[in-house]
PDB file of C-alpha atoms in Angstrom:
ATOM      1  CA  ALA A 105      21.506  27.614 -11.065  1.00 48.00           C
ATOM      2  CA  VAL A 106      17.697  27.382  -8.184  1.00 53.00           C
ATOM      3  CA  VAL A 107      17.541  23.393  -7.235  1.00 59.00           C
ATOM      4  CA  SER A 108      15.157  22.031  -8.144  1.00 63.00           C
ATOM      5  CA  THR A 109      12.881  20.031  -5.637  1.00 73.00           C
ATOM      6  CA  GLN A 110       9.416  19.732  -5.360  1.00 77.00           C
ATOM      7  CA  SER A 111       8.868  22.307  -3.263  1.00 81.00           C
ATOM      8  CA  THR A 112      10.529  24.624  -4.788  1.00 83.00           C
ATOM      9  CA  GLY A 113       8.350  23.859  -8.083  1.00 84.00           C
ATOM     10  CA  ASN A 114       5.051  23.798  -6.196  1.00 89.00           C
ATOM     11  CA  LYS A 115       6.513  27.687  -4.156  1.00 88.00           C
ATOM     12  CA  PHE A 116       7.031  28.770  -8.354  1.00 86.00           C
ATOM     13  CA  SER A 117       3.557  27.298  -9.171  1.00 91.00           C
ATOM     14  CA  ALA A 118       2.224  29.492  -5.607  1.00 93.00           C
ATOM     15  CA  ARG A 119       4.134  32.340  -7.277  1.00 92.00           C
ATOM     16  CA  ILE A 120       2.729  32.567 -11.178  1.00 93.00           C
ATOM     17  CA  LEU A 121      -0.843  31.732  -9.675  1.00 93.00           C
ATOM     18  CA  LYS A 122      -0.513  34.551  -7.677  1.00 93.00           C
ATOM     19  CA  ALA A 123       0.727  36.930  -9.719  1.00 93.00           C
ATOM     20  CA  GLU A 124      -1.957  36.412 -12.998  1.00 93.00           C
ATOM     21  CA  MET A 125      -4.444  36.489 -10.641  1.00 93.00           C
ATOM     22  CA  THR A 126      -3.558  40.442  -9.321  1.00 93.00           C
ATOM     23  CA  GLY A 127      -2.456  41.075 -12.421  1.00 92.00           C
ATOM     24  CA  ASN A 128       1.160  41.617 -12.807  1.00 91.00           C
ATOM     25  CA  ALA A 129       1.515  39.967 -16.441  1.00 91.00           C
ATOM     26  CA  ASP A 130       5.256  41.248 -15.748  1.00 93.00           C
ATOM     27  CA  LYS A 131       6.372  39.228 -13.085  1.00 93.00           C
ATOM     28  CA  VAL A 132       4.482  35.704 -14.922  1.00 93.00           C
ATOM     29  CA  ALA A 133       6.416  35.938 -17.208  1.00 93.00           C
ATOM     30  CA  LYS A 134       9.291  36.405 -15.340  1.00 93.00           C
ATOM     31  CA  LEU A 135       8.589  33.097 -13.405  1.00 92.00           C
ATOM     32  CA  THR A 136       7.161  31.139 -16.081  1.00 92.00           C
ATOM     33  CA  ALA A 137      10.602  31.872 -17.868  1.00 92.00           C
ATOM     34  CA  LYS A 138      12.625  30.701 -14.503  1.00 90.00           C
ATOM     35  CA  MET A 139      10.181  27.928 -13.663  1.00 90.00           C
ATOM     36  CA  THR A 140      10.980  26.059 -17.633  1.00 90.00           C
ATOM     37  CA  GLU A 141      14.575  26.723 -16.707  1.00 89.00           C
ATOM     38  CA  MET A 142      14.726  24.693 -13.448  1.00 86.00           C
ATOM     39  CA  LYS A 143      11.852  21.985 -15.477  1.00 85.00           C
ATOM     40  CA  LYS A 144      15.409  21.698 -18.026  1.00 86.00           C
ATOM     41  CA  GLN A 145      17.887  21.099 -14.984  1.00 82.00           C
ATOM     42  CA  GLN A 146      15.559  19.043 -14.056  1.00 78.00           C
ATOM     43  CA  ARG A 147      15.253  16.854 -16.652  1.00 79.00           C
ATOM     44  CA  ALA A 148      18.557  17.107 -17.928  1.00 78.00           C
ATOM     45  CA  GLN A 149      20.112  15.664 -14.217  1.00 71.00           C
ATOM     46  CA  PRO A 150      21.148  12.199 -13.666  1.00 66.00           C
ATOM     47  CA  ALA A 151      18.511  10.039 -12.085  1.00 60.00           C
ATOM     48  CA  THR A 152      20.917   9.486  -9.394  1.00 58.00           C
ATOM     49  CA  LYS A 153      21.235  12.786  -8.494  1.00 59.00           C
ATOM     50  CA  ARG A 154      17.925  12.992  -7.234  1.00 61.00           C
ATOM     51  CA  ARG A 155      17.070  12.037  -3.538  1.00 70.00           C
ATOM     52  CA  GLU A 156      14.129   9.913  -1.854  1.00 76.00           C
ATOM     53  CA  GLU A 157      12.753  11.015   0.672  1.00 79.00           C
ATOM     54  CA  THR A 158      11.806   7.763   3.578  1.00 82.00           C
ATOM     55  CA  VAL A 159       8.842   8.954   5.293  1.00 82.00           C
ATOM     56  CA  ILE A 160       6.736   7.762   8.622  1.00 85.00           C
ATOM     57  CA  LEU A 161       3.556   7.913   8.427  1.00 87.00           C
ATOM     58  CA  THR A 162       2.596   8.505  12.010  1.00 90.00           C
ATOM     59  CA  LYS A 163      -1.147   8.687  13.856  1.00 91.00           C
ATOM     60  CA  THR A 164      -1.700  10.271  16.840  1.00 92.00           C
ATOM     61  CA  ASP A 165      -3.986   8.972  19.715  1.00 90.00           C
ATOM     62  CA  ALA A 166      -6.856  10.609  21.670  1.00 91.00           C
ATOM     63  CA  LYS A 167      -4.096  10.560  25.268  1.00 91.00           C
ATOM     64  CA  GLY A 168      -1.146  11.984  22.531  1.00 90.00           C
ATOM     65  CA  ASN A 169       0.808   9.227  21.896  1.00 91.00           C
ATOM     66  CA  VAL A 170       1.922   8.911  18.541  1.00 91.00           C
ATOM     67  CA  ARG A 171       2.695   5.196  16.811  1.00 89.00           C
ATOM     68  CA  PRO A 172       4.163   4.351  13.836  1.00 87.00           C
ATOM     69  CA  VAL A 173       1.492   3.211  10.771  1.00 85.00           C
ATOM     70  CA  PHE A 174       2.237  -0.312   9.697  1.00 75.00           C
ATOM     71  CA  VAL A 175       0.191  -0.987   6.827  1.00 66.00           C
ATOM     72  CA  ASN A 176      -0.912  -4.943   6.185  1.00 62.00           C
ATOM     73  CA  THR A 177      -1.164  -5.858   2.452  1.00 57.00           C
ATOM     74  CA  ASP A 178      -4.103  -7.931   3.909  1.00 56.00           C
ATOM     75  CA  GLN A 179      -6.350  -4.388   4.064  1.00 53.00           C
ATOM     76  CA  ASP A 180      -7.993  -3.150   1.101  1.00 52.00           C
ATOM     77  CA  ARG A 181      -7.849   0.671   0.984  1.00 53.00           C
ATOM     78  CA  SER A 182     -10.256   1.305   3.244  1.00 54.00           C
ATOM     79  CA  GLY A 183      -8.292  -0.081   6.077  1.00 55.00           C
ATOM     80  CA  LYS A 184     -10.971  -2.806   6.157  1.00 60.00           C
ATOM     81  CA  ARG A 185      -9.474  -6.262   6.585  1.00 62.00           C
ATOM     82  CA  LYS A 186      -9.861  -8.810   3.526  1.00 61.00           C
ATOM     83  CA  LYS A 187     -10.905 -12.418   5.019  1.00 65.00           C
ATOM     84  CA  LYS A 188      -8.691 -14.453   3.217  1.00 66.00           C
ATOM     85  CA  LYS A 189     -10.681 -17.755   1.504  1.00 67.00           C
ATOM     86  CA  GLU A 190     -10.044 -20.897   2.884  1.00 68.00           C
ATOM     87  CA  LYS A 191      -8.920 -23.579   0.105  1.00 70.00           C
ATOM     88  CA  LEU A 192     -11.982 -26.117   0.007  1.00 71.00           C
ATOM     89  CA  SER A 193     -11.792 -29.883   0.744  1.00 71.00           C
ATOM     90  CA  VAL A 194     -14.061 -32.157  -1.749  1.00 75.00           C
ATOM     91  CA  THR A 195     -15.782 -33.800   0.264  1.00 78.00           C
ATOM     92  CA  HIS A 196     -18.300 -35.435  -2.627  1.00 79.00           C
ATOM     93  CA  ALA A 197     -17.728 -37.942  -4.432  1.00 82.00           C
ATOM     94  CA  LYS A 198     -18.330 -37.112  -8.662  1.00 84.00           C
ATOM     95  CA  ASP A 199     -21.619 -39.268  -8.240  1.00 88.00           C
ATOM     96  CA  GLY A 200     -22.682 -36.632  -5.369  1.00 83.00           C
ATOM     97  CA  GLU A 201     -22.037 -39.373  -2.593  1.00 86.00           C
ATOM     98  CA  ARG A 202     -20.366 -37.564   0.757  1.00 83.00           C
ATOM     99  CA  ASP A 203     -16.470 -39.164   0.823  1.00 79.00           C
ATOM    100  CA  ARG A 204     -15.332 -37.688   4.256  1.00 80.00           C
ATOM    101  CA  TYR A 205     -16.665 -35.206   6.463  1.00 78.00           C
ATOM    102  CA  PHE A 206     -13.366 -33.646   7.706  1.00 76.00           C
ATOM    103  CA  PRO A 207     -10.076 -32.435   5.254  1.00 74.00           C
ATOM    104  CA  ASP A 208      -8.553 -34.567   7.528  1.00 74.00           C
ATOM    105  CA  ASP A 209     -10.153 -37.694   7.310  1.00 74.00           C
ATOM    106  CA  ASP A 210      -7.181 -39.598   4.885  1.00 75.00           C
ATOM    107  CA  ARG A 211      -5.375 -39.385   7.238  1.00 79.00           C
ATOM    108  CA  LYS A 212      -5.588 -41.046   9.556  1.00 80.00           C
ATOM    109  CA  GLU A 213      -7.662 -44.972   9.712  1.00 82.00           C
ATOM    110  CA  LEU A 214     -10.155 -45.439  11.882  1.00 81.00           C
ATOM    111  CA  LYS A 215      -7.621 -49.015  13.934  1.00 87.00           C
ATOM    112  CA  ASP A 216      -5.516 -45.539  14.875  1.00 86.00           C
ATOM    113  CA  LEU A 217      -8.343 -43.502  16.108  1.00 83.00           C
ATOM    114  CA  VAL A 218     -10.588 -46.156  18.771  1.00 88.00           C
ATOM    115  CA  ARG A 219      -6.211 -46.189  19.775  1.00 90.00           C
ATOM    116  CA  GLU A 220      -6.501 -42.877  20.668  1.00 87.00           C
ATOM    117  CA  GLU A 221      -9.745 -42.594  21.706  1.00 87.00           C
ATOM    118  CA  LYS A 222      -8.571 -45.018  24.212  1.00 81.00           C
TER     119      LYS A 222
END
């Protein structure tokens, strides 16, 4: 029984391809039979026995320092940061007249602003 992992599957595929390129039909038939048997075992194997591997991606700088790569959720696939859209505050009334100049204009009264300035 061959332990079926992705790397062993890739090795079997490479062997089959090499045998096909050299023209060895007997070896191709044997290896494809082993490959199909391995795939059957892999399908029959319960999902709990499958092993997941966690790989930490690292980046090496020009000085040779190795650091883990952090992936931000606010980055797209090209690595550039996405600009977050700011919520625009309503500064004009429906008739087109300007109600306020800044988003926090409704929070303080004119008397309070004058008192703070003194």
